[in-house]
Coordinates of C-alpha atoms and ligand atoms in Angstrom, one line a residue:
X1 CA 22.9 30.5 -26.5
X2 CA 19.7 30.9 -28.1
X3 CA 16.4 32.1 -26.2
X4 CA 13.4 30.5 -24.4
X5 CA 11.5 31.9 -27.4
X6 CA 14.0 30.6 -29.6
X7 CA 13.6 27.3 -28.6
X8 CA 9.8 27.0 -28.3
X9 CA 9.6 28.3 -31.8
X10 CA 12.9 25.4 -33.1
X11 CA 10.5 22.2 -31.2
X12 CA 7.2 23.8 -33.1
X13 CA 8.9 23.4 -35.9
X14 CA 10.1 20.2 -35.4
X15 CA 7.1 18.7 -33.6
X16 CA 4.1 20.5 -35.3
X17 CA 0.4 20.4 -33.2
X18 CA 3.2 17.6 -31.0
X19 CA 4.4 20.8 -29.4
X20 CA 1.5 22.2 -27.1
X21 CA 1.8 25.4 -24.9
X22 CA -1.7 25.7 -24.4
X23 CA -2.9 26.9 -21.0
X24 CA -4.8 24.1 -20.1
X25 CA -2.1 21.3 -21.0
X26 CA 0.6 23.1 -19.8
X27 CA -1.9 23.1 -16.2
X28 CA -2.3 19.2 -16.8
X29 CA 1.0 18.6 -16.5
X30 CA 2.1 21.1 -13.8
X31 CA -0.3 19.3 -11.3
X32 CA 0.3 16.2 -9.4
X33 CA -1.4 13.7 -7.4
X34 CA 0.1 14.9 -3.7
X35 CA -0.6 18.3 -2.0
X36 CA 2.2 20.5 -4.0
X37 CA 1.2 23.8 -5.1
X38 CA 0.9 24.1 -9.4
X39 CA 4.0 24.3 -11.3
X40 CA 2.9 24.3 -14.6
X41 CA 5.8 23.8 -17.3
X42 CA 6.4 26.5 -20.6
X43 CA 5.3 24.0 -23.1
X44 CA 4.5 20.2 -23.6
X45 CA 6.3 18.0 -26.3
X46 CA 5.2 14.8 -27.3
X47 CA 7.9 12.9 -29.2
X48 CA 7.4 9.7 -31.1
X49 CA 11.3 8.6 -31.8
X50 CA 14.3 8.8 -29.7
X51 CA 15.4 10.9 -32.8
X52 CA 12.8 13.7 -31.5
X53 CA 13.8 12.9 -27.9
X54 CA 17.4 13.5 -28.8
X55 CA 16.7 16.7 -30.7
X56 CA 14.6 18.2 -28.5
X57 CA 17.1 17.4 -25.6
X58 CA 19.8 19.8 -27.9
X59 CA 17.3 22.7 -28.5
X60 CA 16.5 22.6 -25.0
X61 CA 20.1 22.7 -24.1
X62 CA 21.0 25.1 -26.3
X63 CA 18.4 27.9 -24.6
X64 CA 19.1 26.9 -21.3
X65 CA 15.5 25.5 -20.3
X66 CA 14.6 22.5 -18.3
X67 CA 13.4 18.9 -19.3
X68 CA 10.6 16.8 -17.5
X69 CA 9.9 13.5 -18.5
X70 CA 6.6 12.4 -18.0
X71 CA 4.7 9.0 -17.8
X72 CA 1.5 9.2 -16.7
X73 CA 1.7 11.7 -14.0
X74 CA 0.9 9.7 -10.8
X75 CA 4.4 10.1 -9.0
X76 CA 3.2 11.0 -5.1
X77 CA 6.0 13.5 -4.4
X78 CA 5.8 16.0 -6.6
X79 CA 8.5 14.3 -9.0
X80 CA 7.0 15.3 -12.4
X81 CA 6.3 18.9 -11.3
X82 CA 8.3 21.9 -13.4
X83 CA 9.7 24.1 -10.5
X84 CA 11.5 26.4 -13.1
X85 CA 9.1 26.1 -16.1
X86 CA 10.8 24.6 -19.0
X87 CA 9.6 21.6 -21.3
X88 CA 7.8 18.8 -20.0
X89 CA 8.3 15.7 -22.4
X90 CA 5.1 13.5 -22.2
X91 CA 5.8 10.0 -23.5
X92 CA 2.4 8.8 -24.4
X93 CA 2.9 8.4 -27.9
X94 CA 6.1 6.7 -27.4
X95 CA 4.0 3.2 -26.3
X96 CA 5.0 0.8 -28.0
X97 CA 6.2 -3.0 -27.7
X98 CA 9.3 -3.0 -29.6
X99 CA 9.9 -7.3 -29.3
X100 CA 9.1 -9.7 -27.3
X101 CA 11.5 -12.4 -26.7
X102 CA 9.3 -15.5 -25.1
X103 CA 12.5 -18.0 -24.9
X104 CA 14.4 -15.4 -23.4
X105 CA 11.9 -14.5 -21.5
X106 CA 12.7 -10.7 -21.7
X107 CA 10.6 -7.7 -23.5
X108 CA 11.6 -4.2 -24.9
X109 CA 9.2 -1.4 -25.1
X110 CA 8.9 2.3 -25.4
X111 CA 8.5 4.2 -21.8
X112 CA 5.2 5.8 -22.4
X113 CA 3.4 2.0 -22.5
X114 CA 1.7 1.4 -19.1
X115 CA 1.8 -1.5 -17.1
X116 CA -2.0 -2.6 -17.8
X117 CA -1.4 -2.1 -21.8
X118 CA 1.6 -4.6 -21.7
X119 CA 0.1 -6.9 -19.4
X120 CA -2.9 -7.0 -22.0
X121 CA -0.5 -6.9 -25.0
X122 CA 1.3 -10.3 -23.4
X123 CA -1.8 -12.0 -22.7
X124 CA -1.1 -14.8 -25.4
X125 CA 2.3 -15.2 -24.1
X126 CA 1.5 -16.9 -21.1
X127 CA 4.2 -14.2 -19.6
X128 CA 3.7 -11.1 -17.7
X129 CA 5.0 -8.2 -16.0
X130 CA 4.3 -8.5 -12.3
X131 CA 5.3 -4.9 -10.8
X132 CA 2.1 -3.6 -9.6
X133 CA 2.3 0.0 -8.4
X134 CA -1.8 0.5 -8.2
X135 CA -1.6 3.1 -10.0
X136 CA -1.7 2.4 -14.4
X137 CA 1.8 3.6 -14.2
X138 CA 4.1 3.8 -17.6
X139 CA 7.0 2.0 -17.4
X140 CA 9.2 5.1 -17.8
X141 CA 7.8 6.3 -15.1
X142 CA 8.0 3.1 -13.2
X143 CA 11.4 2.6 -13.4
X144 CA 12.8 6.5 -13.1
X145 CA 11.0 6.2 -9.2
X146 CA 11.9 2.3 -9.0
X147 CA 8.4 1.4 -8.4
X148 CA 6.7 -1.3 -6.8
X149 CA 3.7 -2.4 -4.7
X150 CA 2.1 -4.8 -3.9
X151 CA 3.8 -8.3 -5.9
X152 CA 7.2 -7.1 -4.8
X153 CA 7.6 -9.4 -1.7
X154 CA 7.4 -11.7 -4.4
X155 CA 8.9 -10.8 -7.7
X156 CA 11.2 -7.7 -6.7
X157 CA 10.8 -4.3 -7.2
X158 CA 11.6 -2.3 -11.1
X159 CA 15.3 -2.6 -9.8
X160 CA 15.3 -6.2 -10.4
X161 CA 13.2 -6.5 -13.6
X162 CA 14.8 -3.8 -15.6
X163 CA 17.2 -5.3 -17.3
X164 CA 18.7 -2.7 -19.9
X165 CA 17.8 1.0 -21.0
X166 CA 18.2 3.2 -23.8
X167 CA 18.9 6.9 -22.4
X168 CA 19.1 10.0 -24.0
X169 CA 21.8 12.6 -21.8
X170 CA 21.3 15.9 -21.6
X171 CA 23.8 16.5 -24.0
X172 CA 21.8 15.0 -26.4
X173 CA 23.9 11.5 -26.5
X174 CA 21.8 8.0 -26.8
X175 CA 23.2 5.3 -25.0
X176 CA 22.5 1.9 -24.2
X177 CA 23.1 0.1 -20.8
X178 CA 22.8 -3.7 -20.1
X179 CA 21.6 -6.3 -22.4
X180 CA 19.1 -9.2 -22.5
X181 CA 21.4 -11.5 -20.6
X182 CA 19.9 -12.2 -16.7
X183 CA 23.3 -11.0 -15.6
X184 CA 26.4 -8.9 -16.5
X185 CA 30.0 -8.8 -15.0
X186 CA 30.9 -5.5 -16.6
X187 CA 31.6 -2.4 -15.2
X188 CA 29.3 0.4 -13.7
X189 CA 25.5 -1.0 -13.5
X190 CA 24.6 1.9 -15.6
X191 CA 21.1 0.7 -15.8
X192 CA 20.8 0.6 -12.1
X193 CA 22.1 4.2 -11.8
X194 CA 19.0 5.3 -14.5
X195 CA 16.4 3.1 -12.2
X196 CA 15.6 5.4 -9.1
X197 CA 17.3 8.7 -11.2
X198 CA 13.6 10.4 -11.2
X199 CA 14.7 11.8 -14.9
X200 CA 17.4 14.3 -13.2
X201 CA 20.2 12.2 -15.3
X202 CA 18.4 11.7 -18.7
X203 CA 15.2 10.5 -20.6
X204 CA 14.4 6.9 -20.8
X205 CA 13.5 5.6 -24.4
X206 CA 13.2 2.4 -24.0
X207 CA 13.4 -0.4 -21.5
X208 CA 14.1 -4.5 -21.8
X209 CA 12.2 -5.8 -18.8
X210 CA 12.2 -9.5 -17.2
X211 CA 8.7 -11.2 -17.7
X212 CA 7.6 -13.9 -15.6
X213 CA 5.3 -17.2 -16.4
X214 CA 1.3 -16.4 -15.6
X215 CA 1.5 -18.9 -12.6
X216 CA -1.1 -21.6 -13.0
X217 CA -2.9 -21.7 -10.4
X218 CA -3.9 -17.7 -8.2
X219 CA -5.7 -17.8 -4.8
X220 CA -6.6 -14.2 -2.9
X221 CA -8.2 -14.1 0.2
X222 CA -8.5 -11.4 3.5
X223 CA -8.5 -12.3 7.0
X224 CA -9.3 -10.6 9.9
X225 CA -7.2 -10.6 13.4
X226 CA -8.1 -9.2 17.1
X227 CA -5.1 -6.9 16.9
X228 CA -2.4 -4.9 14.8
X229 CA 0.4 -6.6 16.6
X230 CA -1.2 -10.0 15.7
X231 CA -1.7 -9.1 11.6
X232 CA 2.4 -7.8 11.7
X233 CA 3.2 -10.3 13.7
X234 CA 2.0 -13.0 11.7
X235 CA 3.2 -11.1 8.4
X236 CA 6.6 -11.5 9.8
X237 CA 6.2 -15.1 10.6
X238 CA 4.9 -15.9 7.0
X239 CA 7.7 -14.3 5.5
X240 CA 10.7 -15.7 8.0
X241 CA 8.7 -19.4 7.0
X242 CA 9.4 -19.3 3.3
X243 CA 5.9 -18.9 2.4
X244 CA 6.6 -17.6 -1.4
X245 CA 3.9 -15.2 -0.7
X246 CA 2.9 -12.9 -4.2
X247 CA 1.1 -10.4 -2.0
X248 CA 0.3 -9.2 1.5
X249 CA -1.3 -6.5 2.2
X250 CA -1.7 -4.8 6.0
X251 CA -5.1 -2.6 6.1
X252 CA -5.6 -1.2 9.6
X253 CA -8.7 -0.9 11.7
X254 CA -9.0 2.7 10.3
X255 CA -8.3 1.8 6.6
X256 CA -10.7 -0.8 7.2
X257 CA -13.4 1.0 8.0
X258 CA -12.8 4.1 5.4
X259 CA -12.9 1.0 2.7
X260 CA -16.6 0.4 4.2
X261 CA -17.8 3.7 4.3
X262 CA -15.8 4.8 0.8
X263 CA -16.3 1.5 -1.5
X264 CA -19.5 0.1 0.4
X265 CA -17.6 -3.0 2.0
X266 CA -18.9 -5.1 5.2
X267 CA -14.9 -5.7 6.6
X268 CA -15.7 -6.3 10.6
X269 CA -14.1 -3.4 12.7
X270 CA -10.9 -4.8 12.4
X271 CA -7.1 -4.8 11.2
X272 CA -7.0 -7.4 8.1
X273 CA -4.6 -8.6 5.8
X274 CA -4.9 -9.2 2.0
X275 CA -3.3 -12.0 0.5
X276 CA -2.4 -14.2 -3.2
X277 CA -0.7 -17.2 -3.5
X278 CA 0.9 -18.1 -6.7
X279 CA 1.8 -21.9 -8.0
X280 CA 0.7 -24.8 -9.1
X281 CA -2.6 -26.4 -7.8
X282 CA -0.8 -28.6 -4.8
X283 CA 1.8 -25.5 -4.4
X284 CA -1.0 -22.4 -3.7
X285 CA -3.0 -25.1 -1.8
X286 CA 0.2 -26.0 0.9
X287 CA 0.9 -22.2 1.1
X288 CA -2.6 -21.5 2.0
X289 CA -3.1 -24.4 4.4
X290 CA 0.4 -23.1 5.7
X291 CA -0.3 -19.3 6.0
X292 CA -3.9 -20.5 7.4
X293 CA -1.4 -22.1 10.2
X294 CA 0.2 -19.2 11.1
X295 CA -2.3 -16.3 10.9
X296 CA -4.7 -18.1 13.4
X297 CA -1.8 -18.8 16.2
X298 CA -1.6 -14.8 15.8
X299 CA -5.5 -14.1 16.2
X300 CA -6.2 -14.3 12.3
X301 CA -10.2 -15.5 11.6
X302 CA -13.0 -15.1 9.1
X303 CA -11.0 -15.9 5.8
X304 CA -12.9 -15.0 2.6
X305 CA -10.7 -16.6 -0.6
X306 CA -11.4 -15.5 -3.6
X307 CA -10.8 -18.0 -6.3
X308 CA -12.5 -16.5 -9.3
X309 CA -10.5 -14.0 -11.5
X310 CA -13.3 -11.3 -11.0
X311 CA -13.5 -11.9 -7.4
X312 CA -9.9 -11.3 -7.2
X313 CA -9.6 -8.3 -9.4
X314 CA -12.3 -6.5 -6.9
X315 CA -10.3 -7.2 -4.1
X316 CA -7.0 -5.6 -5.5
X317 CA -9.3 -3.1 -7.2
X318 CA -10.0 -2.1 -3.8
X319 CA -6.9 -2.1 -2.3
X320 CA -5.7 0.2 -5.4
X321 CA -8.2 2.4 -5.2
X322 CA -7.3 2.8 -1.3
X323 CA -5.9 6.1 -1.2
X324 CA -9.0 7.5 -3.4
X325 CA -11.5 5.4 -1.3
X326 CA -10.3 6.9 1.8
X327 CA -10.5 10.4 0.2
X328 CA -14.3 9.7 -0.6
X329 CA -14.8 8.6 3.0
X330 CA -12.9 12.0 4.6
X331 CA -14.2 14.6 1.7
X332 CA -13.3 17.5 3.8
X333 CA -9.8 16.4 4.5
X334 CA -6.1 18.2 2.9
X335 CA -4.5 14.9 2.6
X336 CA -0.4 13.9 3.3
X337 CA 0.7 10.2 1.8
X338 CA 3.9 8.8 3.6
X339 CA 5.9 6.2 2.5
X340 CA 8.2 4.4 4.8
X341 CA 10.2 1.0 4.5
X342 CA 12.0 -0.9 7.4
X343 CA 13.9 -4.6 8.0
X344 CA 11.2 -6.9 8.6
X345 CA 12.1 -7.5 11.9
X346 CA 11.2 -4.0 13.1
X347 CA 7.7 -4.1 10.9
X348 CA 5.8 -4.7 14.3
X349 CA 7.7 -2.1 16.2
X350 CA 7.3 0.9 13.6
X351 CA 3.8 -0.1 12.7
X352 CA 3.0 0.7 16.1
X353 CA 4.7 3.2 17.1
X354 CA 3.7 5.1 14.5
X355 CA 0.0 4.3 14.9
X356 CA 0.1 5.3 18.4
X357 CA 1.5 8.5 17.2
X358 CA -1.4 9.1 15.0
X359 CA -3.7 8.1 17.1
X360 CA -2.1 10.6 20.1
X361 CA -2.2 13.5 17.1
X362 CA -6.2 13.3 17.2
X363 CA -6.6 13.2 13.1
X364 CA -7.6 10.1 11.0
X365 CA -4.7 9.0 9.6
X366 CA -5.2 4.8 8.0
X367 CA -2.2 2.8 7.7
X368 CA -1.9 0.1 4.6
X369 CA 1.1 -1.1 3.9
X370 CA 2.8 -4.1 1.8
X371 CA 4.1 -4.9 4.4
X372 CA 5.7 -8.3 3.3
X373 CA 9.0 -6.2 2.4
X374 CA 8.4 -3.7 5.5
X375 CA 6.8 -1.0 3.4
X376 CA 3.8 0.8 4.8
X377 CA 2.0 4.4 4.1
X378 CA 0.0 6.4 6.6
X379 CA -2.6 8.8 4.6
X380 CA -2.6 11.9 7.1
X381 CA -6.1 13.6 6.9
X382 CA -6.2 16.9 8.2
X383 CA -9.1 18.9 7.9
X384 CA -9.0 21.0 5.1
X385 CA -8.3 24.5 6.0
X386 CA -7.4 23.4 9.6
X387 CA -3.7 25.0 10.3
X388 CA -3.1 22.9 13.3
X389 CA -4.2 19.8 12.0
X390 CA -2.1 20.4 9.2
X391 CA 0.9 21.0 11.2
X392 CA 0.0 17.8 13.3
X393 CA 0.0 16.2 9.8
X394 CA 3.5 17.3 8.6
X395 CA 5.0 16.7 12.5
X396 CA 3.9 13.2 12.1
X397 CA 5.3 12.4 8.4
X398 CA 8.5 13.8 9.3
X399 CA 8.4 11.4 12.5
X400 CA 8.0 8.3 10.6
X401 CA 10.6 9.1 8.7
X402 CA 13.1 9.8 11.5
X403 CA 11.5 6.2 12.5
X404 CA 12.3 4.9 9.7
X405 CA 15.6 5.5 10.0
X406 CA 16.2 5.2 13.6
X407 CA 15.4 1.3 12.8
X408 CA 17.4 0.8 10.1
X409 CA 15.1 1.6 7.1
X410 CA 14.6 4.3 4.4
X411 CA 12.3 7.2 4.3
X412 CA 11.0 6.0 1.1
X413 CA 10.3 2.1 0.4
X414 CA 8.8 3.3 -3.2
X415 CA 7.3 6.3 -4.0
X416 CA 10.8 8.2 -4.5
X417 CA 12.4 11.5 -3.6
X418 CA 11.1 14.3 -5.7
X419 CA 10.4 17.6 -4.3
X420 CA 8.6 16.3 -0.8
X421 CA 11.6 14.1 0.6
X422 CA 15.0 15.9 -0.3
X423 CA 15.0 17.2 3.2
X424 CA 15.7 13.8 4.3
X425 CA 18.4 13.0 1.8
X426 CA 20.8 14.1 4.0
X427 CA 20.4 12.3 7.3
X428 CA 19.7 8.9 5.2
X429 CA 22.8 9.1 2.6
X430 CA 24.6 11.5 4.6
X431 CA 28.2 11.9 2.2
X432 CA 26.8 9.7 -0.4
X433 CA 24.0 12.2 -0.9
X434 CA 27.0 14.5 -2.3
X435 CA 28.3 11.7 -4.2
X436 CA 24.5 11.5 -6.2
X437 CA 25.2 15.4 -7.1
X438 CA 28.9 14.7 -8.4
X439 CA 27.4 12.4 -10.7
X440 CA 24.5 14.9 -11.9
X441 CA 27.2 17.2 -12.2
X442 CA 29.0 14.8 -14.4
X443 CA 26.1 13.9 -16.7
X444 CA 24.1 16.9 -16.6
X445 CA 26.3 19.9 -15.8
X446 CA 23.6 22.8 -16.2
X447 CA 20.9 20.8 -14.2
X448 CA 18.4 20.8 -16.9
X449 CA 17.0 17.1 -16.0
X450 CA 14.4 17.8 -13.9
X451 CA 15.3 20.4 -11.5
X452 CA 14.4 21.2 -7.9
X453 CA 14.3 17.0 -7.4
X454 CA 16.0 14.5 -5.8
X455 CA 19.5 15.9 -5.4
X456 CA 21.2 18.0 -3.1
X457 CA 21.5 21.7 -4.4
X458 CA 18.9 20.5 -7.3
Ligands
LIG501 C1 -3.4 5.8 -6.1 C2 -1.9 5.6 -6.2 C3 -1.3 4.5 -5.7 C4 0.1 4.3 -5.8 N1 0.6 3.2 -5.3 C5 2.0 3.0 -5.5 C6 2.6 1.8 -5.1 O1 1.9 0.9 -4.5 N2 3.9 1.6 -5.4 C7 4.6 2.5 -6.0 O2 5.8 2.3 -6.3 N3 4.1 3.7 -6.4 C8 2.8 3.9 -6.2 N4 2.2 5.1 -6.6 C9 3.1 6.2 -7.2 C10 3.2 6.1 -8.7 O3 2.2 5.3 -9.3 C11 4.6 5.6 -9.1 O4 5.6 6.5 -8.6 C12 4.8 5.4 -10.6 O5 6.0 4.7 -10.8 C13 4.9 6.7 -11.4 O6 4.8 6.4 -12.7 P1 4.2 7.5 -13.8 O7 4.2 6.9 -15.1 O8 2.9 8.0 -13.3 O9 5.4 8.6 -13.7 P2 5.3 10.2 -13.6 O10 4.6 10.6 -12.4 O11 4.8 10.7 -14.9 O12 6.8 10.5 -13.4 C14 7.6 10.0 -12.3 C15 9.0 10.5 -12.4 O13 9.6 9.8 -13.5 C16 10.1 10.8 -14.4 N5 9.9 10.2 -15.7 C17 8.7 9.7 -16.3 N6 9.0 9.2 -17.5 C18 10.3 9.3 -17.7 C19 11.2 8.8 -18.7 N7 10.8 8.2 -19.8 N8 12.5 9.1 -18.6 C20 13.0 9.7 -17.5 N9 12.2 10.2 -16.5 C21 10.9 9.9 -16.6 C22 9.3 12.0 -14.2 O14 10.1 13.2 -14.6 C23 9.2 12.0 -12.7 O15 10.3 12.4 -12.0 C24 0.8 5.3 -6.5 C25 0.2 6.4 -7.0 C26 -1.2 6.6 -6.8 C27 -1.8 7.8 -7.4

């Protein structure tokens, strides 16, 4: 077994000035985006080839220390974070379109790409790559949480659009799982085992992903309704109808308003919902006359549509930016992102319940949510430095999540496991949570893959 030092010095070697272990990029990547404390890594690598990938994976094994791969760092539950120091392994300069298959329909690329650089590299295509988790996201990233957001009620999460992976094991292996084909009749669903795995069973290399046709004609719009029951109500009703919705969006009274005072809006006082429509010209215009139906039988009034690509892109710049607006608006607050998902039918009942809650706890605490699969977040916003408030906080996130699975649903719709959720692994997978650690015993026997995450004992 060769030494920490050992190590560092064999990946200098082989990387050059792509081995850093300065102070200040070692602190980049030991922060996150959520309210963990600093866990800064022993050194950063940035590989180019899966060759690199590989070979670092062996030095690392050799000396014992741990790997974390990293996208673009915007994971919400601590997932990238280095617990036991070790060697982050940043993809960024592995972000690349390998090929693009148009008749096929598919596309392979490198992890480190993110989801706003392929979308422009496919421009000319007239394909794209719908998954849409707010955030510019790498796809590596992307698929090790199996992201999604806001077109997923429409065009699945990255569970569905990931068709086949390359994977380097912690033994230093490469393998391949799945192929181009839209379906396969053979054996394990490796790739689906990779898609979810947080990077605790390997690094991803490179992904084959389902594109979709640019739809021809795109319609947004936002509507307001007298009540919260009425906006989940008729979310419900739209997706039970048929309506092939591409987004809804839930923004509560409370989100509402922090998007007026944060991003300068003029939303009335009111729960809204966000909405596209996807099709051709007569197909977007009998969804909207459609949803129109439906959302004013439940109190919905004062559409604004947005027809215009730059009208649209501010009104999903908006709701992207939501968790940072709503920081602007609270500057004073230590804020807690919660992420639950339920069947649709209980959407109205969890909704409310857990806004009730909130509002019972006395803190601000906006719920958005795409809600057309049953996925909403609460941003919790105690006061910063304010131990009771912050105790509210972390009483009400674990509640929702005991909600969430009281009804049926899962305590996390999209943002993952990482370090923040593992304490409710156990009540959601119950055995099966044991099963998830036989096979990281089976693949990664030392637990080098990013430690302290996801798994029991981890
Ligand atoms: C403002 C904001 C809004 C967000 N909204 C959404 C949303 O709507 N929907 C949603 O799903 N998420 C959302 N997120 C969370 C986040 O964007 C997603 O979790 C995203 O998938 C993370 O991608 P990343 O490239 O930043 O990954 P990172 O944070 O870099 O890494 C995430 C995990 O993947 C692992 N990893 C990264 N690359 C690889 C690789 N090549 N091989 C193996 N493991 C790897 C890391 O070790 C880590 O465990 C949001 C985040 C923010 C900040």
């Amino acid at each position: 077994m060769s030494t920490k030092n050992d190590a560092l010095e064999a990946l200098s070697d082989l990387l050059g000035p792509r081995l850093n272990r300065s102070d200040s990029d070692r602190a980049l990547h030991g922060r996150s985006e959520a309210h963990f404390q600093d866990m800064p890594p022993d050194a950063v690598a940035y590989p180019e080839t899966t060759a690199e990938v590989a070979e670092i994976v062996r030095l690392c094994r050799a000396a014992g220390l741990p790997l974390i791969g990293w996208g673009a760092g915007t994971s919400l539950e601590g997932h990238a974070l280095a617990p036991r120091g070790g060697v982050t392994v940043d993809f960024n300069r592995m972000n690349k379109v390998l090929e693009v298959a148009p008749e096929d329909m598919v596309v392979t690329v490198q992890p480190g790409i993110t989801r706003e650089e392929l979308n422009t590299g496919l421009r000319a295509t007239g394909l794209f790559f719908p998954i849409d988790p707010g955030a510019n996201a790498s796809l590596g990233g992307m698929a090790s949480t199996r992201a999604s957001g806001t077109t997923a009620v429409r065009y699945g999460t990255m569970r569905a659009n990931v068709l086949g992976l390359e994977v380097v094991l912690a033994d230093g292996r490469v393998i391949r799982t799945g192929t181009r084909a839209p379906k396969s009749s053979t054996g394990y669903d490796l790739t689906a085992l990779f898609v979810g795995a947080e990077g605790t069973l390997g690094l991803i290399t490179e992904l084959t992903l389902k594109l979709h046709g640019q739809p021809e004609a795109v319609r947004a719009a936002v509507c307001a309704f007298d009540s919260m029951g009425g906006a989940v109500d008729a979310v419900i009703a739209t997706i039970q109808s048929g309506i092939p919705m591409a987004r809804i969006e839930f923004v509560d009274r409370a989100a509402a308003e922090a998007f007026n005072r944060g991003a300068g809006t003029d939303w009335p006082d009111a729960p809204h919902l966000m909405l596209e429509f996807h099709g051709t010209e007569a197909g977007v215009t009998e969804q909207m006359q459609r949803f129109a139906e439906i959302a004013t039988d439940f109190g919905g009034q004062g559409f604004r549509w947005a027809e215009k690509l730059e009208d649209r892109n501010a009104l999903w710049a908006m709701r992207h930016n939501a968790y940072r607006t709503t920081l602007r608006a609270y500057p004073d607050s230590d804020p807690l992102t919660t992420d639950i998902c339920v069947p649709i039918s209980k959407l109205a009942q969890a909704v409310e319940e857990t806004a009730a809650e909130i509002a019972a706890a006395g803190l601000p605490g906006p719920i958005v949510g795409h809600v057309g699969d049953g996925n909403f977040h609460a941003l919790l916003l105690p006061r910063k430095g304010d131990a009771v408030q912050k105790a509210a906080a972390v009483k009400l996130a674990a509640s929702m999540a005991e909600r969430a699975l009281r009804l049926g649903g899962t305590v996390s719709g999209e943002h993952g496991i990482g370090m923040g959720k593992t304490k409710y692994m156990r009540a959601e997978h119950g055995d099966a949570w044991d099963v998830m650690g036989a096979i990281k015993t089976a693949l990664d026997p030392e637990g080098l893959m990013n430690p302290g995450k996801l798994l029991p004992g981890n």
